[in-house]
XYZ file of C-alpha atoms in Angstrom:
67
model
C -9.029 -9.689 -9.558
C -6.100 -11.014 -7.567
C -5.452 -11.129 -3.856
C -2.636 -9.743 -1.766
C -2.642 -10.714 1.864
C -6.208 -11.978 1.432
C -7.428 -8.634 0.074
C -8.982 -8.567 -3.391
C -6.982 -6.211 -5.606
C -7.984 -4.794 -8.968
C -5.721 -6.488 -11.528
C -4.996 -3.123 -13.177
C -3.963 -1.394 -9.936
C -0.242 -1.904 -10.494
C -0.475 -1.080 -14.201
C -2.212 2.198 -13.403
C 0.687 3.194 -11.161
C 3.502 2.279 -13.586
C 3.876 5.876 -14.868
C 4.834 6.926 -11.327
C 8.221 5.946 -9.880
C 7.602 3.905 -6.739
C 10.543 2.613 -4.723
C 10.838 1.822 -1.021
C 10.841 5.505 -0.024
C 7.530 6.153 -1.796
C 6.078 2.942 -0.389
C 7.096 3.946 3.127
C 5.713 7.481 2.713
C 2.356 6.074 1.575
C 2.311 3.644 4.496
C 3.002 6.517 6.908
C 0.038 8.417 5.429
C -2.188 5.368 5.829
C -1.070 4.983 9.454
C -1.853 8.660 10.138
C -5.277 8.202 8.550
C -5.993 5.210 10.795
C -4.890 7.247 13.810
C -7.042 10.206 12.725
C -10.181 8.055 12.569
C -9.196 6.311 15.801
C -9.318 2.886 14.194
C -9.646 0.083 16.751
C -6.230 -1.198 17.800
C -7.247 -4.743 16.848
C -7.651 -3.610 13.231
C -4.619 -1.378 12.836
C -1.947 -4.083 12.662
C -3.812 -6.389 10.237
C -4.647 -3.422 8.027
C -1.057 -2.177 8.052
C 0.180 -5.659 7.128
C -2.258 -5.785 4.218
C -1.333 -2.245 3.160
C 2.360 -3.189 3.259
C 1.774 -6.179 1.005
C -0.039 -4.071 -1.553
C 2.397 -1.150 -1.323
C 5.414 -3.419 -1.660
C 3.855 -5.091 -4.709
C 3.392 -1.630 -6.277
C 7.143 -0.852 -6.261
C 8.352 -0.463 -9.835
C 11.797 1.078 -9.367
C 14.918 -0.160 -7.584
C 16.006 1.554 -4.392
């Protein structure tokens, strides 16, 4: 397993997503969903920013198509 932003990531995660086109728009849509999920569960404010930073790192790494 590798790490992205200090989070352990399954080494096959990116490979499993290669059949799906992921550019910045898809990354940003996924990040918006994750932010809504954190808001829905009323995640503590102190956790939201570090989680979003980690999510961004992973989501950006998953991009497999140019913008």
